[in-house]
Each structure stands twice: as structure tokens, then as C-alpha cells.
Coordinates of N, CA and C in Angstrom, one line a residue:
Chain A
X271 N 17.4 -8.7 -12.4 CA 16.9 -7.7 -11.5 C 15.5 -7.9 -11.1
X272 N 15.1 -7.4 -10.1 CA 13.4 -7.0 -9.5 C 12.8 -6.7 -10.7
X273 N 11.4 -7.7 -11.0 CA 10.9 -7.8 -12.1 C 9.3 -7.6 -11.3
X274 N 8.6 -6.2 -11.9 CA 7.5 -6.1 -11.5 C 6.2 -5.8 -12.7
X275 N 4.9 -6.8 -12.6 CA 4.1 -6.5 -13.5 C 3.0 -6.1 -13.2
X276 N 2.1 -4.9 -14.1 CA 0.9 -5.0 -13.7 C -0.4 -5.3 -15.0
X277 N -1.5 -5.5 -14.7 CA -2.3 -6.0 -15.5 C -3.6 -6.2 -15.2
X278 N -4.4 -5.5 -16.1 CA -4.0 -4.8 -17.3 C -3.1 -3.5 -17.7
X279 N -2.3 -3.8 -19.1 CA -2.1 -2.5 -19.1 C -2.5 -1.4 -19.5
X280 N -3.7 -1.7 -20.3 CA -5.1 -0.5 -20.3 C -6.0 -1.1 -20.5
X281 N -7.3 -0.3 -19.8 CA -8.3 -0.9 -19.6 C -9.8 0.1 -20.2
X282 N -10.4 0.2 -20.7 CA -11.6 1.5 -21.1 C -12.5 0.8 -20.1
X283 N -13.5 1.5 -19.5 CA -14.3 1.0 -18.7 C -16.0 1.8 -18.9
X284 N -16.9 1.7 -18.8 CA -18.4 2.4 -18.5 C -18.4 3.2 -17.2
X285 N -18.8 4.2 -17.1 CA -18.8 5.3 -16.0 C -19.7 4.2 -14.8
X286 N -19.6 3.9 -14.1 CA -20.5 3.5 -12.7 C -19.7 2.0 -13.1
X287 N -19.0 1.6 -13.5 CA -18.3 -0.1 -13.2 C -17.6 0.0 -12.5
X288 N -16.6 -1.1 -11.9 CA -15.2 -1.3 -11.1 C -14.3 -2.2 -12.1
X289 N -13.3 -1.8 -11.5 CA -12.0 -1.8 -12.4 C -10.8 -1.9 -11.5
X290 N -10.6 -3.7 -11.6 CA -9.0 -4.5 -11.3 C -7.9 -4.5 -11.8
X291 N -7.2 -3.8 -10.5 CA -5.9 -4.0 -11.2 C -4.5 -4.4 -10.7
X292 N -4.1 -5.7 -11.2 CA -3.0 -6.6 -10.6 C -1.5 -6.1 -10.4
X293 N -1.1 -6.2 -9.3 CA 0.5 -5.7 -9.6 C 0.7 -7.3 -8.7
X294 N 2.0 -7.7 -9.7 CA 2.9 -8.6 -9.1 C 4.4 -8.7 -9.0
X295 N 5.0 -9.1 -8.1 CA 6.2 -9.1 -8.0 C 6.5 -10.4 -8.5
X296 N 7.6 -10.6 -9.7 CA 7.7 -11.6 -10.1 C 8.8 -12.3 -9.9
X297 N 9.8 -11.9 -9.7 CA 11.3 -12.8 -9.1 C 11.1 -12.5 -7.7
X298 N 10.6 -11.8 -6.8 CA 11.1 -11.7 -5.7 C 9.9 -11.2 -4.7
X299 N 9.6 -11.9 -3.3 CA 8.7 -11.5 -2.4 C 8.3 -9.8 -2.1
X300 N 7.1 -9.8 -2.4 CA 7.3 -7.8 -1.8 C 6.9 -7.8 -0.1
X301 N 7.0 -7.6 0.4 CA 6.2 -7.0 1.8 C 5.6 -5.8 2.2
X302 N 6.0 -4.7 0.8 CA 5.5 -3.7 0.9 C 5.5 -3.1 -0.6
X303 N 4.1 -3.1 -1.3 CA 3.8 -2.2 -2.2 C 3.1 -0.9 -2.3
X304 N 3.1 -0.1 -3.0 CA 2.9 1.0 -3.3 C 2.0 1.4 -5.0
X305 N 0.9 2.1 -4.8 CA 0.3 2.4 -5.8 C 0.5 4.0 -6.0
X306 N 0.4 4.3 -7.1 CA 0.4 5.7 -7.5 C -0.3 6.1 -8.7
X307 N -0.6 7.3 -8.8 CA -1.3 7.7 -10.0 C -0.4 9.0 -10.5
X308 N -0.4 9.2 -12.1 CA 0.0 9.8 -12.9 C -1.0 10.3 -13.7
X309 N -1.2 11.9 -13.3 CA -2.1 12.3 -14.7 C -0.7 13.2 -15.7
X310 N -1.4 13.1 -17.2 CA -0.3 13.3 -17.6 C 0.6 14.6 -17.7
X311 N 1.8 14.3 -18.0 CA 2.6 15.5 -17.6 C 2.9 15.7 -16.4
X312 N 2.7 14.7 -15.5 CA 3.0 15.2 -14.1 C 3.8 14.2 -13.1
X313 N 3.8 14.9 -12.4 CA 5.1 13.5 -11.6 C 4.1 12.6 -10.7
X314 N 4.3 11.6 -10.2 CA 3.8 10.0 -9.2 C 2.9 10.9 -8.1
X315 N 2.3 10.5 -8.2 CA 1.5 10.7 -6.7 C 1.3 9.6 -5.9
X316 N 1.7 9.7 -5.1 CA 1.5 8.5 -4.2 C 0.2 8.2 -3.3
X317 N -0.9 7.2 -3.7 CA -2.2 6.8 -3.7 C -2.3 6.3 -2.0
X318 N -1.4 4.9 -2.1 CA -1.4 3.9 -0.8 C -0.5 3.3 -0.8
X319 N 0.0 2.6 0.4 CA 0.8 1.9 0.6 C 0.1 0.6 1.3
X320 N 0.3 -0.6 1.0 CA -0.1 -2.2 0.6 C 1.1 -2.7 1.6
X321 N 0.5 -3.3 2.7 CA 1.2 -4.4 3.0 C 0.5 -5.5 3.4
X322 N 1.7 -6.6 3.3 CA 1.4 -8.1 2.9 C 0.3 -8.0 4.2
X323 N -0.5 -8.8 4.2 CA -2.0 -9.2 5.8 C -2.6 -8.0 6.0
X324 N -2.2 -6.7 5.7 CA -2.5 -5.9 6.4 C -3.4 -4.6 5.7
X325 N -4.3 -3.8 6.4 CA -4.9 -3.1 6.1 C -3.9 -2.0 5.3
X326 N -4.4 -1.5 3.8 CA -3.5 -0.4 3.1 C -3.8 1.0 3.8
X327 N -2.6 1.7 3.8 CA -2.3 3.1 5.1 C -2.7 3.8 3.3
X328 N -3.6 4.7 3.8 CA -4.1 5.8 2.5 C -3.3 6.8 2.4
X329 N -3.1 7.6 1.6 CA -2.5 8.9 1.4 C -3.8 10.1 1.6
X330 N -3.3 11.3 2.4 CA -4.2 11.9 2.6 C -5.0 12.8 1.2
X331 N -6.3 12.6 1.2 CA -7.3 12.8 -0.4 C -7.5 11.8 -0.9
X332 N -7.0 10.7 -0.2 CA -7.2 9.6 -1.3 C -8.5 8.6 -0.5
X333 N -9.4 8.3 -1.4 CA -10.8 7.7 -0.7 C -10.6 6.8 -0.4
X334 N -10.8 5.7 0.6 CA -9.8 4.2 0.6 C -11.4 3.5 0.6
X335 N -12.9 3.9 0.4 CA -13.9 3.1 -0.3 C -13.9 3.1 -1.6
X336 N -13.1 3.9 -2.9 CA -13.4 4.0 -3.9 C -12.0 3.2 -4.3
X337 N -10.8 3.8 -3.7 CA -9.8 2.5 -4.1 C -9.3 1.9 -3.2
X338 N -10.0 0.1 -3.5 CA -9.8 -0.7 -2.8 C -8.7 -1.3 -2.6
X339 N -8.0 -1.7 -2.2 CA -6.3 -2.4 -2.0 C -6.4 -3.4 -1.2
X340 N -5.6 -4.6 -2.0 CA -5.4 -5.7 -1.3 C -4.4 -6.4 -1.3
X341 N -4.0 -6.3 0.0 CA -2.3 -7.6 -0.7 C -2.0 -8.7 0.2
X342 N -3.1 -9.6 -0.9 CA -3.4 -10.6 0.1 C -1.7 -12.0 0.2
X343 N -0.9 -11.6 -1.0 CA 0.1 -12.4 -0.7 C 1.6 -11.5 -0.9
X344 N 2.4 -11.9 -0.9 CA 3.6 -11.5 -1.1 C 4.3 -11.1 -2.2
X345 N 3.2 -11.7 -3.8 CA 3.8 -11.5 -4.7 C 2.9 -10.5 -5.3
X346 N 1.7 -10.1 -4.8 CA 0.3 -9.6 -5.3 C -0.6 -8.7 -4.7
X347 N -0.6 -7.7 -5.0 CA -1.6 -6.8 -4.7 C -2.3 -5.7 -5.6
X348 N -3.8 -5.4 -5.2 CA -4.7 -5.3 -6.0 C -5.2 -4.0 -5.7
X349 N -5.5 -3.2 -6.6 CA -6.1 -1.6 -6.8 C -7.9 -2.3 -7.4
X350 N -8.7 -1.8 -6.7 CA -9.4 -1.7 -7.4 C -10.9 -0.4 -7.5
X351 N -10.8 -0.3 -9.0 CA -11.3 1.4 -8.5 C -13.0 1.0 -8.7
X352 N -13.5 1.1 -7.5 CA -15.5 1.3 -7.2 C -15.5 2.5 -7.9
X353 N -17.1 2.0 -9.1 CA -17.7 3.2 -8.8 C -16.6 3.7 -10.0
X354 N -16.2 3.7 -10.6 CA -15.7 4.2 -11.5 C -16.2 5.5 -12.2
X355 N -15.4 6.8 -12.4 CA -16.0 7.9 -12.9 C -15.2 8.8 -13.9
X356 N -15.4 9.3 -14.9 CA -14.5 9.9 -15.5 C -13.1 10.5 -15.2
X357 N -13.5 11.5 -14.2 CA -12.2 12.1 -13.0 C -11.1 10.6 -12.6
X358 N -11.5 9.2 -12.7 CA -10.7 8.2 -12.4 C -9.7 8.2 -13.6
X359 N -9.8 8.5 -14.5 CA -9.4 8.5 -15.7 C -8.1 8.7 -15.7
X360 N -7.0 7.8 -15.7 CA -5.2 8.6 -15.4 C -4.8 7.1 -15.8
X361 N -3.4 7.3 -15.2 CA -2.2 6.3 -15.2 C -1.7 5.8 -14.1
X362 N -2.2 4.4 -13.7 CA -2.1 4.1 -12.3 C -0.6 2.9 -12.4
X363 N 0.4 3.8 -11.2 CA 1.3 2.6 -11.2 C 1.9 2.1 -10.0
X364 N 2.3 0.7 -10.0 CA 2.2 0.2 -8.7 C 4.2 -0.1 -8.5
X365 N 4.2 0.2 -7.3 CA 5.5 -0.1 -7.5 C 6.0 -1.0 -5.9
X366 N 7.1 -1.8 -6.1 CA 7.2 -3.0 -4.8 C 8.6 -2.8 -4.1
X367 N 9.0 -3.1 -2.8 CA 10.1 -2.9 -2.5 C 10.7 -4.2 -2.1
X368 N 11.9 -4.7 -2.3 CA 12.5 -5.8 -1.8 C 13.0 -5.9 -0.9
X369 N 12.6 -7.0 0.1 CA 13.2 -7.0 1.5 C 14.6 -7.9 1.6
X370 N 15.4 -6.9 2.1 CA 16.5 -7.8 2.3 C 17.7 -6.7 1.2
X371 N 18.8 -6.8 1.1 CA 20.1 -6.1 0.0 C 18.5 -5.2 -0.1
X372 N 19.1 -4.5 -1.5 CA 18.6 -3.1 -2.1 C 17.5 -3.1 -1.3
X373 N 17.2 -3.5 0.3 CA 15.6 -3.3 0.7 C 14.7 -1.6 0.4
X374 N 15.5 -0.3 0.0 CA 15.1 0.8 0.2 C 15.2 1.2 -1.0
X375 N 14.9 0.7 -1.9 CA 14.8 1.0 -3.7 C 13.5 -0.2 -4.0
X376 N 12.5 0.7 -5.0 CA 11.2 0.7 -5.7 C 11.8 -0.2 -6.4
X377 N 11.0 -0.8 -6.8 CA 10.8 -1.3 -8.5 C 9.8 -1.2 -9.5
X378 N 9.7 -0.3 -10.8 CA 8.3 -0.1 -10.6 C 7.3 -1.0 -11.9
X379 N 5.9 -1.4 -12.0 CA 5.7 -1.9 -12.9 C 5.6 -1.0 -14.3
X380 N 4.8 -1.6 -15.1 CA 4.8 -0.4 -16.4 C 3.5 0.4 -16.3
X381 N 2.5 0.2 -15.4 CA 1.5 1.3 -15.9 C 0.0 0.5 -15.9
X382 N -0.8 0.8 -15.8 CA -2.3 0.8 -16.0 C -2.5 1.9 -16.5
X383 N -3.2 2.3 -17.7 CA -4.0 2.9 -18.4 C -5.4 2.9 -18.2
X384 N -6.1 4.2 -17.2 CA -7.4 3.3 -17.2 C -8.5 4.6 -17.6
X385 N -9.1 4.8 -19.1 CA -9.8 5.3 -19.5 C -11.6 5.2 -19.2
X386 N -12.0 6.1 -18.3 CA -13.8 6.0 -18.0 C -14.5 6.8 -19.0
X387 N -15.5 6.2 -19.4 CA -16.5 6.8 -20.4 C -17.6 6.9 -19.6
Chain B
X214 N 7.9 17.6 6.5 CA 7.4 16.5 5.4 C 8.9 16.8 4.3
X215 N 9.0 16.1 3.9 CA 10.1 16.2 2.6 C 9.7 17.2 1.3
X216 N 10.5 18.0 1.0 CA 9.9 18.3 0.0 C 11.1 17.7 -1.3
X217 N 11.0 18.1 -2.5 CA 12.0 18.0 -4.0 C 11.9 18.7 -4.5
X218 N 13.1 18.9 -5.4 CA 12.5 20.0 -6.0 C 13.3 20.2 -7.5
X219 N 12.9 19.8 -8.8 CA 13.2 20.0 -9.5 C 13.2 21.1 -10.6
X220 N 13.7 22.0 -11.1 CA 13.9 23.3 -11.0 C 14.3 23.6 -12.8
X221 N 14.3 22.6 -13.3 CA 14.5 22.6 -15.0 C 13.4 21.4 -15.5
X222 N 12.4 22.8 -16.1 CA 10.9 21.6 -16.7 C 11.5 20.6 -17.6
X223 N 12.4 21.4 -18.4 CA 12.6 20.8 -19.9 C 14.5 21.3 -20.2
X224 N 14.7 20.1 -20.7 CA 16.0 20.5 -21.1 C 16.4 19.6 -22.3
X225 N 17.1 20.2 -23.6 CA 17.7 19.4 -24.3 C 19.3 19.4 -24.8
X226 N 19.7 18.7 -25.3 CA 21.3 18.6 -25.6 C 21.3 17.5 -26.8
X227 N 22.9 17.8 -27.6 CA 22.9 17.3 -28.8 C 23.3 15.5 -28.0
X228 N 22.9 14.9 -29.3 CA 23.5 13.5 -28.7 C 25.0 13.5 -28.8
X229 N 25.8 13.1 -27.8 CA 27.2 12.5 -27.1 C 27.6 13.6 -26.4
X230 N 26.9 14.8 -26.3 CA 27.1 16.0 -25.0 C 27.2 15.4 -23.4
X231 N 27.7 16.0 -23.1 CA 27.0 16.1 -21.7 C 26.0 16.6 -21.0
X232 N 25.3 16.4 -20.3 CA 24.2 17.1 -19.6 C 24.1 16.9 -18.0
X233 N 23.4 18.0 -17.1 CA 23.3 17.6 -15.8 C 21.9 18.4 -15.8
X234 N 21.5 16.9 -14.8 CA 19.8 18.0 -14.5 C 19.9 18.0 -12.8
X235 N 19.5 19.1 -12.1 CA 19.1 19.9 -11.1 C 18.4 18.7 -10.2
X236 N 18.8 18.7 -9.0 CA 17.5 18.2 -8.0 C 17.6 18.8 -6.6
X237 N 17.2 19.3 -5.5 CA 17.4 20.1 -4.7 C 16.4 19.5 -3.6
X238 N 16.3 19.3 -2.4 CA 15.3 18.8 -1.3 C 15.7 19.3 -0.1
X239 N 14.8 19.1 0.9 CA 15.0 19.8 2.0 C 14.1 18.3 2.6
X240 N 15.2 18.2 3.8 CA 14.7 17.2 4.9 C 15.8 17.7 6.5
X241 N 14.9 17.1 7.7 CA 15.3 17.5 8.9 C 16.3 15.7 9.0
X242 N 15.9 15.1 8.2 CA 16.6 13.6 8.4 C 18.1 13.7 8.4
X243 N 18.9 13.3 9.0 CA 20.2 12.9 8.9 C 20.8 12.0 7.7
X244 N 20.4 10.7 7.7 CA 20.6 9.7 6.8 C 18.5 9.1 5.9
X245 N 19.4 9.3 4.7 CA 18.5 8.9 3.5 C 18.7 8.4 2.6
X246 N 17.9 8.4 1.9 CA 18.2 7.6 0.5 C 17.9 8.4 -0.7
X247 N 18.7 8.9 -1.9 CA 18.3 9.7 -3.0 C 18.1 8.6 -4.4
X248 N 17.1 8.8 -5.3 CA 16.9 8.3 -6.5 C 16.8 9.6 -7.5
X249 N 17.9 8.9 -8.7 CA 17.0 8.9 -10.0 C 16.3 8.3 -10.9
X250 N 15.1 8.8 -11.4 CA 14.3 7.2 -12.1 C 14.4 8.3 -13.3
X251 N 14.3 7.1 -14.5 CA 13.7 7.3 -15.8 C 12.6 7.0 -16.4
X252 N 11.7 7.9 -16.9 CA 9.9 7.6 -17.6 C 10.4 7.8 -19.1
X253 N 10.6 6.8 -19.6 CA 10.9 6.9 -21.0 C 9.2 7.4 -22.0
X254 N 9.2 7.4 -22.9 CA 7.8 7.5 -23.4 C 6.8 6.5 -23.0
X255 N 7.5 5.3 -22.9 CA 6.7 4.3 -22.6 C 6.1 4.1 -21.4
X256 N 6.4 5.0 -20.6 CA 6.3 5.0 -19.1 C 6.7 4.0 -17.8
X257 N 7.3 3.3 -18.5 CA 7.8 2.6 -17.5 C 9.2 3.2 -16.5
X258 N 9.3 3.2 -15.4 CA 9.8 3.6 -14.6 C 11.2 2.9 -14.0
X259 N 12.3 3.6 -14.9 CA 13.3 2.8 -14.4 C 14.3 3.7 -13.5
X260 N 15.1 2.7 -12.6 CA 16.1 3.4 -11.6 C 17.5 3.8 -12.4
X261 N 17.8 4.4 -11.9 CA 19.1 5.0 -12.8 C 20.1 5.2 -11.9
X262 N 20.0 5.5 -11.0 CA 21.2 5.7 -9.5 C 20.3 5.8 -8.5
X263 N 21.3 5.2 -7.3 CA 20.6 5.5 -6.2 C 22.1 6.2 -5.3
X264 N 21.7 6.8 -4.4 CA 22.6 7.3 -3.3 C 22.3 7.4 -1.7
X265 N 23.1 6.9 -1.1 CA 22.7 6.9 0.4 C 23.5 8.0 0.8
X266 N 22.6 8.5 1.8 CA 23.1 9.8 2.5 C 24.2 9.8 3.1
X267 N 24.6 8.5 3.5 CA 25.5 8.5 4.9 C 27.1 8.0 4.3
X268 N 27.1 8.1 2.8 CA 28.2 7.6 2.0 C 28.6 9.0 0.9
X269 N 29.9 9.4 1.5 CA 30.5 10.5 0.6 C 30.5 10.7 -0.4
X270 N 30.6 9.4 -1.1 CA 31.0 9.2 -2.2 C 29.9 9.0 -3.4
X271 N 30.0 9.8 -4.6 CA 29.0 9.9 -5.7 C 28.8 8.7 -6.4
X272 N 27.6 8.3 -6.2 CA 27.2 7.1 -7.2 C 27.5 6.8 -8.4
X273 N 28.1 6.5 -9.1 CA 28.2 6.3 -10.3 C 27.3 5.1 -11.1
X274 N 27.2 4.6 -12.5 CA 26.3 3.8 -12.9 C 26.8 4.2 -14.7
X275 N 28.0 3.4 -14.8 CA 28.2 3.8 -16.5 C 28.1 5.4 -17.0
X276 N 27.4 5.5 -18.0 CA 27.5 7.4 -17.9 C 26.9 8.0 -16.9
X277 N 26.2 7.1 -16.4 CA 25.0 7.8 -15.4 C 26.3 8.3 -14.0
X278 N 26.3 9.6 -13.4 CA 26.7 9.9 -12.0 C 25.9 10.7 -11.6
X279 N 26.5 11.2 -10.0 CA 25.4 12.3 -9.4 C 26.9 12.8 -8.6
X280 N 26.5 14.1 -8.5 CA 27.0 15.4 -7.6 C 26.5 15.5 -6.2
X281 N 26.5 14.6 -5.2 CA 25.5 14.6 -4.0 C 26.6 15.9 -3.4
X282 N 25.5 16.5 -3.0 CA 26.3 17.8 -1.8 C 25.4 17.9 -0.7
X283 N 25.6 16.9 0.3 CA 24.6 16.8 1.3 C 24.7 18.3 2.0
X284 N 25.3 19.2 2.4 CA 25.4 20.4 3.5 C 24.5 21.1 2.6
X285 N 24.5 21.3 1.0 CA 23.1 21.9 0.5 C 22.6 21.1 -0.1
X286 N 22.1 20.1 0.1 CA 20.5 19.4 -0.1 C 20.8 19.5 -1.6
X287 N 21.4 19.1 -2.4 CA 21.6 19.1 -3.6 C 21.9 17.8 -4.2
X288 N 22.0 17.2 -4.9 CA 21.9 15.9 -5.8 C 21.2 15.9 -7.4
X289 N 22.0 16.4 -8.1 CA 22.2 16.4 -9.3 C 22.8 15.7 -10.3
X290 N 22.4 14.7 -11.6 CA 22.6 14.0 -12.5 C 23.4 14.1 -13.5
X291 N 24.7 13.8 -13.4 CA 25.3 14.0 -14.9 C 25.0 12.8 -15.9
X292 N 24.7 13.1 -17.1 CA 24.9 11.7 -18.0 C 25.5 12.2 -19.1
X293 N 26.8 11.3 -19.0 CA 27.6 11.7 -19.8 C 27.2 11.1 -21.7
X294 N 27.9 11.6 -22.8 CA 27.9 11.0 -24.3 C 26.6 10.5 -24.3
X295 N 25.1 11.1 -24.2 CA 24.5 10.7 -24.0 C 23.7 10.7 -25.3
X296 N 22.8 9.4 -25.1 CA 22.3 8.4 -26.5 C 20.8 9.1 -26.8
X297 N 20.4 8.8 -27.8 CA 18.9 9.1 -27.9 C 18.2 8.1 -26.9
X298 N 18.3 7.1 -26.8 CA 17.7 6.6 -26.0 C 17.4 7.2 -24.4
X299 N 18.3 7.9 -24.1 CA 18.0 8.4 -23.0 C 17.0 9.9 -22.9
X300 N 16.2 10.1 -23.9 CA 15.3 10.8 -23.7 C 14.1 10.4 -23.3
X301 N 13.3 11.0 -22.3 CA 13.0 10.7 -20.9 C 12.7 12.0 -20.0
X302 N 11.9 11.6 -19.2 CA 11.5 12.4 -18.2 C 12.6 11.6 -17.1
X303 N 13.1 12.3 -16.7 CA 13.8 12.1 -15.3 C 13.0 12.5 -14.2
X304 N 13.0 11.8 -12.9 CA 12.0 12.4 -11.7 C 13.7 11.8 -10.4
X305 N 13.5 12.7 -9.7 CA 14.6 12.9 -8.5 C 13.4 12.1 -7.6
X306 N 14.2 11.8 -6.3 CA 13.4 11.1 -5.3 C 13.8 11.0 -4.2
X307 N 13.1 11.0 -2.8 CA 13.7 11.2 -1.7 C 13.1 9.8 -0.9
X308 N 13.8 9.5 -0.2 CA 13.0 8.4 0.5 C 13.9 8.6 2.2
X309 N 13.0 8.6 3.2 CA 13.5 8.7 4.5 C 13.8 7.0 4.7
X310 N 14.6 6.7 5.8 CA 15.2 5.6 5.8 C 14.6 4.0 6.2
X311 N 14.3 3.1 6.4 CA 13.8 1.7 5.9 C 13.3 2.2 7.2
X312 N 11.7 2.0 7.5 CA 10.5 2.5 8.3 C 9.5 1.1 8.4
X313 N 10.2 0.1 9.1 CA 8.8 -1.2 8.8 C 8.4 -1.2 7.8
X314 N 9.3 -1.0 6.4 CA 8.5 -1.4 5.0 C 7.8 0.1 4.5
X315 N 7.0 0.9 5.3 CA 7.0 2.1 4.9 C 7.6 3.0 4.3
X316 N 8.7 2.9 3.5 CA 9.4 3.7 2.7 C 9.0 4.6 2.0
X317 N 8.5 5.4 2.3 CA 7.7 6.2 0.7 C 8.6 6.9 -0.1
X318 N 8.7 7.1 -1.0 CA 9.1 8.6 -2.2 C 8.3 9.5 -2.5
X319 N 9.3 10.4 -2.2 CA 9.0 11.8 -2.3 C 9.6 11.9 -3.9
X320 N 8.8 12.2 -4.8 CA 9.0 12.6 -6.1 C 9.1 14.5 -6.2
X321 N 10.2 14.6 -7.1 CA 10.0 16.3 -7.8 C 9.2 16.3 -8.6
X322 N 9.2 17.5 -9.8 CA 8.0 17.3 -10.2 C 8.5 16.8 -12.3
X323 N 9.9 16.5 -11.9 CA 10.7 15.7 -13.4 C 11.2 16.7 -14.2
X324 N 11.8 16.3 -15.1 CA 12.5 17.2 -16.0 C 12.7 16.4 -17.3
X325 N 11.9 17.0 -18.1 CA 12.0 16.4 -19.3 C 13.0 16.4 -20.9
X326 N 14.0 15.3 -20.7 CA 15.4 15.7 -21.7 C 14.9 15.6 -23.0
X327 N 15.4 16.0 -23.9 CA 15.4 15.6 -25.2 C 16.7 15.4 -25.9
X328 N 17.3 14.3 -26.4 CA 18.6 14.0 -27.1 C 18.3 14.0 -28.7
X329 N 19.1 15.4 -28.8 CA 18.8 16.1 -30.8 C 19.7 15.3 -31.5
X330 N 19.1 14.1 -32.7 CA 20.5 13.5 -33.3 C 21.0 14.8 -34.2

């Protein structure tokens, strides 16, 4: 099946750093990813949506200078949070869609953990 | 906009019971696509069924089924003899239909099982 990773899977960071974070699709081309955040106990919020060449479409609230998105290839795209601040503090997860058969079903990675002090 | 709506925070059942959890949405769309995913503790996010709107017939997936009742916006989970392993937050999902890659999910807000050995 659709095999998707991300990485790191937790990260602690210093309040004012930036903080990378990889999602890849690993058997199969994405054309279209999706990031989300989880604080806990609660259900997916959906951050952005990532496509392959193209500028990521934001979700409304969501700052698109503080998280940066890039998906510069087909198997790969990147969250990265500027400026890092405690409130960043959750469970960020990225999830990819397959083009082609099951094209309208997620697949999702396991998780970023990303703790600001 | 889509909404979901999950309507049982928490529910538990002995192990090899049956159980069904609740999912309920409201969309002006004709044809869609319904998910259920599984957040185990580990959080990783797995698919469990999917259902297209435009197909009468209930998904099945081993013990996993659903009750789709499209005229009330209903789609609800049975899992039957069910294992400890399947304790888990469940999250329902709505997705409007393949959009240039833009597919988004609409998440409820989960329902959390617990299987009593």
C-alpha cells in the first residue's frame, strides 16, 4: 500500500528557531499534499495544501510566513515553522494523495512531534 | 462548507462485541467520498473504509462495515468481534469529489473506543 513518511518524528526546539519538517511519499508520486496539525485530544486541522511546482493554498488562520511549505518534487514536501514559539507546540501531520486508482483517499504519515521551549 | 459530525466522544465495548460509532454530515454535493480513519495511540493515521457516494452499496473491509444512508447524511461504522487492538480514536471524513488535486477532508471531531479484555 501508499507508504508515507515524515521526519523528524519529534523534535524539541529553542523559542525564536525554525524547524524542518519532511514528508515523503515513498512507493508512489504525490501531486498533492496536505499538512495538518493536532493539538491533543482533538481532531486534524487542516494547515495547507502543497502542490508539486506550486505555490501552497493556506487554510484560513493559518500564517503562510510562519509556515513555510514546499513541494519542490513529487515525492517531497516541506513544513517549516519560522520563528518558532511555544503556541507552535502540537502534532503536525502531513498527509499525500495518489494520482491515478484510489486517487481521492489520503495516506497519512505518522506524526511530527514538535515541542518549543 | 461541509460540516461532520461525530456525536459519541467516547465509547467502549467488551472485546468480540459488536460496536457501531455515529457519523452524520451535511453537504449540498451530490456525489462524494466518505472515510473512516484510525488514530491508534501511536497516532498514526490509518484508513479503515472508504465509501463513494454514488455507490449503494456498503463498504465492507473484514469486520470493518458502514451503514451509508445517503437521503440522511448518515454513515456509520460497525466493527464487528472486535480485538483490543482496535482501540483507537476513530475520525469520520468527508471529502468533496477529485478537484485538480485539491481534495480536502473534512474531519468530525473522533470518537474514542476502548476494547475491555
Amino acid at each position: 500500500g501508499a507508504v508515507v513518511s515524515q521526519h523528524p518524528s519529534w523534535v524539541i526546539c529553542k523559542s525564536g528557531t525554525s524547524v524542518k519538517i519532511e514528508c515523503r511519499s515513498l512507493d508512489f508520486q504525490a501531486t498533492t499534499m496536505f499538512w495538518y496539525r493536532q493539538f491533543p485530544k482533538q481532531s486534524l486541522m487542516l494547515m495547507a495544501t502543497s502542490n508539486e511546482g506550486s505555490k501552497a493554498t493556506y487554510e484560513q488562520g493559518v500564517e503562510k510566513d510562519k509556515f513555510l511549505i514546499n513541494h519542490a518534487s513529487l515525492t517531497l514536501s516541506t513544513l517549516t515553522v519560522t520563528s518558532a514559539h511555544p503556541e507552535d507546540s502540537s502534532f503536525y501531520i502531513c498527509s499525500a494523495s495518489e494520482p491515478g486508482g484510489a486517487t481521492d483517499t489520503q495516506y497519512f504519515g505518522p506524526g511530527t512531534r514538535l515541542t518549543v521551549l | 462548507a461541509q460540516t461532520v459530525t461525530q456525536s459519541q466522544p467516547e465509547m467502549s465495548v467488551q472485546e468480540a462485541e459488536t460496536v457501531t460509532l455515529s457519523c452524520t454530515y451535511d453537504t449540498s454535493e451530490s456525489n462524494y467520498y466518505l472515510f473512516w480513519y484510525k488514530q491508534p495511540p501511536s497516532r498514526q493515521m490509518i484508513l479503515v473504509i472508504r465509501q463513494e457516494a454514488y455507490k449503494q452499496q456498503n463498504a465492507t473491509e473484514n469486520r470493518f462495515s458502514v451503514n451509508f444512508q445517503k437521503a440522511a447524511k448518515s454513515f456509520s461504522l460497525k466493527i464487528s468481534d472486535s480485538q483490543l487492538g482496535d482501540t483507537a480514536m476513530y475520525f469520520c471524513a468527508f471529502m468533496k469529489p477529485f478537484n485538480f488535486g485539491n481534495e480536502k477532508l473534512t474531519f468530525g471531531t473522533g470518537t474514542r473506543l476502548t476494547i475491555i479484555p
